[in-house]
PDB file of C-alpha atoms in Angstrom:
ATOM      1  CA  MET A   5      47.611  82.887 -43.155  1.00  0.00           C
ATOM      2  CA  LYS A   6      43.746  82.346 -43.121  1.00  0.00           C
ATOM      3  CA  ASP A   7      41.827  83.415 -40.156  1.00  0.00           C
ATOM      4  CA  SER A   8      40.982  80.153 -37.826  1.00  0.00           C
ATOM      5  CA  GLU A   9      37.158  81.502 -38.109  1.00  0.00           C
ATOM      6  CA  THR A  10      36.981  80.820 -41.735  1.00  0.00           C
ATOM      7  CA  LEU A  11      38.498  77.507 -41.693  1.00  0.00           C
ATOM      8  CA  PRO A  12      36.013  74.429 -41.997  1.00  0.00           C
ATOM      9  CA  LEU A  13      35.384  72.396 -39.113  1.00  0.00           C
ATOM     10  CA  ILE A  14      35.154  69.167 -40.933  1.00  0.00           C
ATOM     11  CA  THR A  15      37.877  68.033 -43.647  1.00  0.00           C
ATOM     12  CA  ARG A  16      36.266  65.877 -46.176  1.00  0.00           C
ATOM     13  CA  LYS A  17      38.840  63.396 -47.947  1.00  0.00           C
ATOM     14  CA  ALA A  18      38.340  61.457 -50.922  1.00  0.00           C
ATOM     15  CA  PRO A  19      37.170  57.714 -50.258  1.00  0.00           C
ATOM     16  CA  ILE A  20      39.917  55.090 -50.610  1.00  0.00           C
ATOM     17  CA  LYS A  21      39.920  53.406 -53.707  1.00  0.00           C
ATOM     18  CA  TYR A  22      39.951  49.757 -52.336  1.00  0.00           C
ATOM     19  CA  TYR A  23      36.356  50.430 -51.193  1.00  0.00           C
ATOM     20  CA  HIS A  24      35.100  52.484 -54.108  1.00  0.00           C
ATOM     21  CA  ASN A  25      33.000  49.646 -55.741  1.00  0.00           C
ATOM     22  CA  GLN A  26      31.645  51.919 -58.804  1.00  0.00           C
ATOM     23  CA  ASN A  27      34.256  50.924 -61.151  1.00  0.00           C
ATOM     24  CA  VAL A  28      34.262  47.224 -59.727  1.00  0.00           C
ATOM     25  CA  SER A  29      32.381  44.471 -61.560  1.00  0.00           C
ATOM     26  CA  ARG A  30      29.414  42.990 -60.213  1.00  0.00           C
ATOM     27  CA  PHE A  31      30.994  39.447 -59.667  1.00  0.00           C
ATOM     28  CA  GLU A  32      33.843  41.252 -57.709  1.00  0.00           C
ATOM     29  CA  ARG A  33      31.180  43.104 -55.730  1.00  0.00           C
ATOM     30  CA  ARG A  34      29.485  39.983 -54.710  1.00  0.00           C
ATOM     31  CA  ARG A  35      32.638  38.278 -53.988  1.00  0.00           C
ATOM     32  CA  ARG A  36      33.761  40.909 -51.381  1.00  0.00           C
ATOM     33  CA  GLU A  37      30.439  40.874 -49.667  1.00  0.00           C
ATOM     34  CA  LYS A  38      30.550  37.129 -49.537  1.00  0.00           C
ATOM     35  CA  ASN A  39      34.090  37.411 -47.976  1.00  0.00           C
ATOM     36  CA  LYS A  40      33.022  40.115 -45.607  1.00  0.00           C
ATOM     37  CA  LYS A  41      30.111  38.199 -44.198  1.00  0.00           C
ATOM     38  CA  GLN A  42      32.175  35.273 -43.642  1.00  0.00           C
ATOM     39  CA  TYR A  43      34.827  37.098 -42.062  1.00  0.00           C
ATOM     40  CA  TYR A  44      32.510  38.497 -39.594  1.00  0.00           C
ATOM     41  CA  SER A  45      30.816  35.266 -39.272  1.00  0.00           C
ATOM     42  CA  ARG A  46      33.934  33.339 -38.419  1.00  0.00           C
ATOM     43  CA  LEU A  47      35.050  36.413 -35.954  1.00  0.00           C
ATOM     44  CA  GLU A  48      31.874  36.280 -33.846  1.00  0.00           C
ATOM     45  CA  GLU A  49      32.404  32.490 -33.603  1.00  0.00           C
ATOM     46  CA  LEU A  50      36.043  32.986 -32.494  1.00  0.00           C
ATOM     47  CA  ASN A  51      34.951  35.535 -29.980  1.00  0.00           C
ATOM     48  CA  LYS A  52      32.208  32.953 -28.523  1.00  0.00           C
ATOM     49  CA  LEU A  53      34.804  30.284 -28.352  1.00  0.00           C
ATOM     50  CA  TYR A  54      37.253  32.673 -26.431  1.00  0.00           C
ATOM     51  CA  GLU A  55      34.503  33.719 -23.862  1.00  0.00           C
ATOM     52  CA  GLU A  56      33.669  29.941 -23.290  1.00  0.00           C
ATOM     53  CA  ASP A  57      37.446  29.062 -22.696  1.00  0.00           C
ATOM     54  CA  GLU A  58      37.808  31.930 -20.493  1.00  0.00           C
ATOM     55  CA  LYS A  59      34.886  30.899 -18.520  1.00  0.00           C
ATOM     56  CA  LEU A  60      35.863  27.332 -18.294  1.00  0.00           C
ATOM     57  CA  MET A  61      39.385  28.180 -17.126  1.00  0.00           C
ATOM     58  CA  GLU A  62      37.902  30.430 -14.545  1.00  0.00           C
ATOM     59  CA  GLY A  63      35.428  27.674 -13.357  1.00  0.00           C
ATOM     60  CA  ILE A  64      32.408  29.633 -13.941  1.00  0.00           C
ATOM     61  CA  THR A  65      30.530  27.430 -16.320  1.00  0.00           C
ATOM     62  CA  LYS A  66      29.656  23.971 -14.686  1.00  0.00           C
ATOM     63  CA  PRO A  67      27.155  21.479 -16.253  1.00  0.00           C
ATOM     64  CA  GLU A  68      24.063  21.803 -14.908  1.00  0.00           C
ATOM     65  CA  GLU A  69      23.130  19.130 -12.252  1.00  0.00           C
ATOM     66  CA  ASN A  70      19.369  18.566 -12.864  1.00  0.00           C
ATOM     67  CA  GLU A  71      19.659  18.280 -16.603  1.00  0.00           C
ATOM     68  CA  GLN A  72      22.250  15.649 -16.334  1.00  0.00           C
ATOM     69  CA  SER A  73      20.412  13.825 -13.586  1.00  0.00           C
ATOM     70  CA  THR A  74      17.385  13.826 -15.774  1.00  0.00           C
ATOM     71  CA  ASP A  75      19.559  12.248 -18.655  1.00  0.00           C
ATOM     72  CA  ARG A  76      21.072   9.852 -16.489  1.00  0.00           C
ATOM     73  CA  LEU A  77      17.674   8.708 -15.429  1.00  0.00           C
ATOM     74  CA  LEU A  78      16.301   8.675 -19.032  1.00  0.00           C
ATOM     75  CA  ALA A  79      19.430   6.596 -19.943  1.00  0.00           C
ATOM     76  CA  ASN A  80      19.020   3.976 -17.277  1.00  0.00           C
ATOM     77  CA  LEU A  81      15.280   3.828 -17.942  1.00  0.00           C
ATOM     78  CA  SER A  82      15.972   3.188 -21.557  1.00  0.00           C
ATOM     79  CA  ILE A  83      18.535   0.332 -20.643  1.00  0.00           C
ATOM     80  CA  ALA A  84      16.136  -1.187 -18.173  1.00  0.00           C
ATOM     81  CA  LEU A  85      13.312  -1.299 -20.623  1.00  0.00           C
ATOM     82  CA  ASN A  86      15.368  -2.494 -23.730  1.00  0.00           C
ATOM     83  CA  LEU A  87      16.807  -5.398 -21.501  1.00  0.00           C
ATOM     84  CA  THR A  88      13.230  -6.260 -20.763  1.00  0.00           C
ATOM     85  CA  LEU A  89      12.209  -6.073 -24.411  1.00  0.00           C
ATOM     86  CA  LEU A  90      15.401  -7.965 -25.544  1.00  0.00           C
ATOM     87  CA  PHE A  91      14.290 -11.031 -23.590  1.00  0.00           C
ATOM     88  CA  THR A  92      10.655 -11.081 -24.340  1.00  0.00           C
ATOM     89  CA  ASN A  93      11.453 -10.574 -28.001  1.00  0.00           C
ATOM     90  CA  LEU A  94      13.673 -13.593 -27.479  1.00  0.00           C
ATOM     91  CA  LEU A  95      10.852 -15.506 -26.164  1.00  0.00           C
ATOM     92  CA  ALA A  96       8.479 -14.409 -29.134  1.00  0.00           C
ATOM     93  CA  SER A  97      11.255 -15.277 -31.662  1.00  0.00           C
ATOM     94  CA  ILE A  98      11.381 -18.941 -30.433  1.00  0.00           C
ATOM     95  CA  LEU A  99       7.590 -19.393 -29.970  1.00  0.00           C
ATOM     96  CA  SER A 100       6.816 -18.112 -33.464  1.00  0.00           C
ATOM     97  CA  GLY A 101       9.826 -18.826 -35.459  1.00  0.00           C
ATOM     98  CA  SER A 102       8.966 -15.552 -37.640  1.00  0.00           C
ATOM     99  CA  LEU A 103      11.864 -13.405 -39.213  1.00  0.00           C
ATOM    100  CA  SER A 104       9.868 -10.409 -38.670  1.00  0.00           C
ATOM    101  CA  ILE A 105       9.943 -11.063 -34.915  1.00  0.00           C
ATOM    102  CA  VAL A 106      13.381 -12.228 -34.975  1.00  0.00           C
ATOM    103  CA  SER A 107      14.099  -8.846 -36.810  1.00  0.00           C
ATOM    104  CA  THR A 108      12.487  -7.113 -33.385  1.00  0.00           C
ATOM    105  CA  PHE A 109      14.637  -9.207 -31.448  1.00  0.00           C
ATOM    106  CA  VAL A 110      17.645  -7.913 -33.264  1.00  0.00           C
ATOM    107  CA  ASP A 111      16.262  -4.404 -33.047  1.00  0.00           C
ATOM    108  CA  SER A 112      16.051  -4.828 -29.172  1.00  0.00           C
ATOM    109  CA  LEU A 113      19.694  -6.171 -29.174  1.00  0.00           C
ATOM    110  CA  MET A 114      20.741  -3.197 -31.054  1.00  0.00           C
ATOM    111  CA  ASP A 115      18.894  -0.801 -28.760  1.00  0.00           C
ATOM    112  CA  VAL A 116      20.683  -2.311 -25.461  1.00  0.00           C
ATOM    113  CA  THR A 117      24.188  -1.974 -27.364  1.00  0.00           C
ATOM    114  CA  SER A 118      23.560   1.527 -28.590  1.00  0.00           C
ATOM    115  CA  SER A 119      22.514   2.551 -24.908  1.00  0.00           C
ATOM    116  CA  LEU A 120      25.602   0.830 -23.510  1.00  0.00           C
ATOM    117  CA  ILE A 121      27.657   2.737 -26.324  1.00  0.00           C
ATOM    118  CA  ILE A 122      25.850   6.252 -25.612  1.00  0.00           C
ATOM    119  CA  GLY A 123      26.042   5.477 -21.834  1.00  0.00           C
ATOM    120  CA  ILE A 124      29.914   4.927 -21.810  1.00  0.00           C
ATOM    121  CA  CYS A 125      30.532   8.009 -24.212  1.00  0.00           C
ATOM    122  CA  LEU A 126      28.395  10.182 -21.673  1.00  0.00           C
ATOM    123  CA  LYS A 127      30.211   9.091 -18.870  1.00  0.00           C
ATOM    124  CA  LEU A 128      33.482  10.014 -20.515  1.00  0.00           C
ATOM    125  CA  ILE A 129      32.288  13.242 -21.419  1.00  0.00           C
ATOM    126  CA  LYS A 130      30.935  13.765 -17.918  1.00  0.00           C
ATOM    127  CA  ASN A 131      34.601  12.764 -16.404  1.00  0.00           C
ATOM    128  CA  THR A 132      36.699  14.865 -18.970  1.00  0.00           C
ATOM    129  CA  ASN A 133      39.863  16.558 -17.458  1.00  0.00           C
ATOM    130  CA  MET A 134      39.368  20.191 -18.591  1.00  0.00           C
ATOM    131  CA  PHE A 135      43.098  20.678 -18.374  1.00  0.00           C
ATOM    132  CA  ASN A 136      43.742  18.162 -20.778  1.00  0.00           C
ATOM    133  CA  TYR A 137      40.673  18.757 -23.046  1.00  0.00           C
ATOM    134  CA  PRO A 138      39.971  22.583 -22.507  1.00  0.00           C
ATOM    135  CA  ARG A 139      37.430  22.092 -25.360  1.00  0.00           C
ATOM    136  CA  GLY A 140      35.779  19.295 -23.778  1.00  0.00           C
ATOM    137  CA  ARG A 141      34.925  15.927 -25.436  1.00  0.00           C
ATOM    138  CA  ASN A 142      31.222  16.546 -26.580  1.00  0.00           C
ATOM    139  CA  ARG A 143      32.151  14.892 -29.846  1.00  0.00           C
ATOM    140  CA  LEU A 144      32.393  11.371 -28.526  1.00  0.00           C
ATOM    141  CA  GLU A 145      28.612  11.344 -28.465  1.00  0.00           C
ATOM    142  CA  LEU A 146      28.498  11.708 -32.149  1.00  0.00           C
ATOM    143  CA  VAL A 147      31.324   9.052 -32.537  1.00  0.00           C
ATOM    144  CA  GLY A 148      29.088   6.885 -30.256  1.00  0.00           C
ATOM    145  CA  VAL A 149      26.097   7.507 -32.709  1.00  0.00           C
ATOM    146  CA  ILE A 150      28.404   6.387 -35.745  1.00  0.00           C
ATOM    147  CA  ILE A 151      29.147   3.277 -34.195  1.00  0.00           C
ATOM    148  CA  CYS A 152      25.698   2.238 -33.356  1.00  0.00           C
ATOM    149  CA  SER A 153      24.673   3.187 -36.979  1.00  0.00           C
ATOM    150  CA  ILE A 154      27.194   0.911 -38.376  1.00  0.00           C
ATOM    151  CA  LEU A 155      26.370  -2.019 -36.155  1.00  0.00           C
ATOM    152  CA  MET A 156      22.495  -1.516 -37.079  1.00  0.00           C
ATOM    153  CA  GLY A 157      23.556  -1.590 -40.673  1.00  0.00           C
ATOM    154  CA  ILE A 158      25.471  -4.602 -40.360  1.00  0.00           C
ATOM    155  CA  ALA A 159      22.463  -6.331 -38.412  1.00  0.00           C
ATOM    156  CA  ASN A 160      20.024  -5.330 -41.118  1.00  0.00           C
ATOM    157  CA  THR A 161      21.910  -6.429 -43.786  1.00  0.00           C
ATOM    158  CA  LEU A 162      22.328 -10.099 -42.014  1.00  0.00           C
ATOM    159  CA  LEU A 163      18.613 -10.044 -41.774  1.00  0.00           C
ATOM    160  CA  VAL A 164      17.794  -9.344 -45.379  1.00  0.00           C
ATOM    161  CA  MET A 165      20.288 -12.098 -46.573  1.00  0.00           C
ATOM    162  CA  GLU A 166      18.396 -14.337 -44.132  1.00  0.00           C
ATOM    163  CA  SER A 167      15.161 -13.590 -45.485  1.00  0.00           C
ATOM    164  CA  ILE A 168      16.121 -13.674 -49.120  1.00  0.00           C
ATOM    165  CA  ARG A 169      17.633 -17.497 -48.014  1.00  0.00           C
ATOM    166  CA  SER A 170      14.227 -18.183 -46.509  1.00  0.00           C
ATOM    167  CA  ILE A 171      12.373 -16.895 -49.556  1.00  0.00           C
ATOM    168  CA  VAL A 172      14.427 -19.266 -51.922  1.00  0.00           C
ATOM    169  CA  GLY A 173      14.507 -22.139 -49.803  1.00  0.00           C
ATOM    170  CA  GLY A 174      10.778 -21.889 -49.473  1.00  0.00           C
ATOM    171  CA  ASP A 175      11.030 -22.927 -45.538  1.00  0.00           C
ATOM    172  CA  ILE A 176       8.662 -20.198 -44.153  1.00  0.00           C
ATOM    173  CA  ASN A 177       6.252 -21.253 -41.468  1.00  0.00           C
ATOM    174  CA  PRO A 178       5.687 -18.672 -38.871  1.00  0.00           C
ATOM    175  CA  VAL A 179       3.413 -19.182 -36.068  1.00  0.00           C
ATOM    176  CA  MET A 180       1.487 -16.358 -34.578  1.00  0.00           C
ATOM    177  CA  ASP A 181      -0.461 -17.098 -31.261  1.00  0.00           C
ATOM    178  CA  VAL A 182      -1.905 -15.036 -28.530  1.00  0.00           C
ATOM    179  CA  PRO A 183       1.027 -14.984 -26.258  1.00  0.00           C
ATOM    180  CA  THR A 184       3.385 -13.958 -29.136  1.00  0.00           C
ATOM    181  CA  LEU A 185       0.855 -11.142 -30.281  1.00  0.00           C
ATOM    182  CA  SER A 186       0.650  -9.769 -26.534  1.00  0.00           C
ATOM    183  CA  ILE A 187       4.518  -9.541 -26.303  1.00  0.00           C
ATOM    184  CA  MET A 188       4.663  -7.585 -29.573  1.00  0.00           C
ATOM    185  CA  LEU A 189       2.152  -5.265 -28.820  1.00  0.00           C
ATOM    186  CA  GLY A 190       3.392  -4.655 -25.198  1.00  0.00           C
ATOM    187  CA  GLY A 191       7.076  -4.147 -26.501  1.00  0.00           C
ATOM    188  CA  SER A 192       5.358  -1.494 -29.080  1.00  0.00           C
ATOM    189  CA  ALA A 193       3.497   0.111 -26.294  1.00  0.00           C
ATOM    190  CA  VAL A 194       6.630   0.686 -24.207  1.00  0.00           C
ATOM    191  CA  LYS A 195       8.667   1.980 -26.944  1.00  0.00           C
ATOM    192  CA  VAL A 196       5.861   4.654 -27.863  1.00  0.00           C
ATOM    193  CA  ILE A 197       5.904   5.673 -24.320  1.00  0.00           C
ATOM    194  CA  LEU A 198       9.664   5.913 -24.065  1.00  0.00           C
ATOM    195  CA  CYS A 199       9.721   7.977 -27.388  1.00  0.00           C
ATOM    196  CA  LEU A 200       7.240  10.497 -26.035  1.00  0.00           C
ATOM    197  CA  ILE A 201       9.268  10.957 -22.935  1.00  0.00           C
ATOM    198  CA  CYS A 202      12.383  11.644 -24.864  1.00  0.00           C
ATOM    199  CA  TYR A 203      10.727  13.714 -27.450  1.00  0.00           C
ATOM    200  CA  ARG A 204       9.425  15.870 -24.599  1.00  0.00           C
ATOM    201  CA  ARG A 205      12.665  16.244 -23.335  1.00  0.00           C
ATOM    202  CA  GLY A 206      14.235  17.295 -26.079  1.00  0.00           C
TER     203      GLY A 206
END
């Protein structure tokens, strides 16, 4: 029996064969590295989801009241401005008879419709029952955006068809006077201001 003082403090063992990459092809090493990165990435994402679920169940995380109130204010302001632009663009379309101004009226109509759809989605998200929907219903906003995009696409397609019909028929006779020009410039200025506000809001 050997004396304990002569025994090594650390016993070194050969590395496991699976992790030994010297005899593995380059393609296999790259595949292993890629799989390892995906594994740790998904593990980190899963841990974050577990933490969020735990906080939601404990009632720790609540929507920030100030942020939501600001979003509601911007949404209401957007609806009010779009309703005003809707009627002014309708008046300008009647006065001018121009398809380009009719397109702005259709655009205003789509803005109002989009605001209503997004507002309904935000209200549904806010009133989500966390017991029935533990992960929330934040994806409803994306569904609303998809619906708005489809409606805008249909409206633009109809405008293109009407423009082609007017070109073929030769019945193009727009009238551009001072009231119509003032309405269009005022609407553009309002949209630019609203765009800057929303951009600064993020």
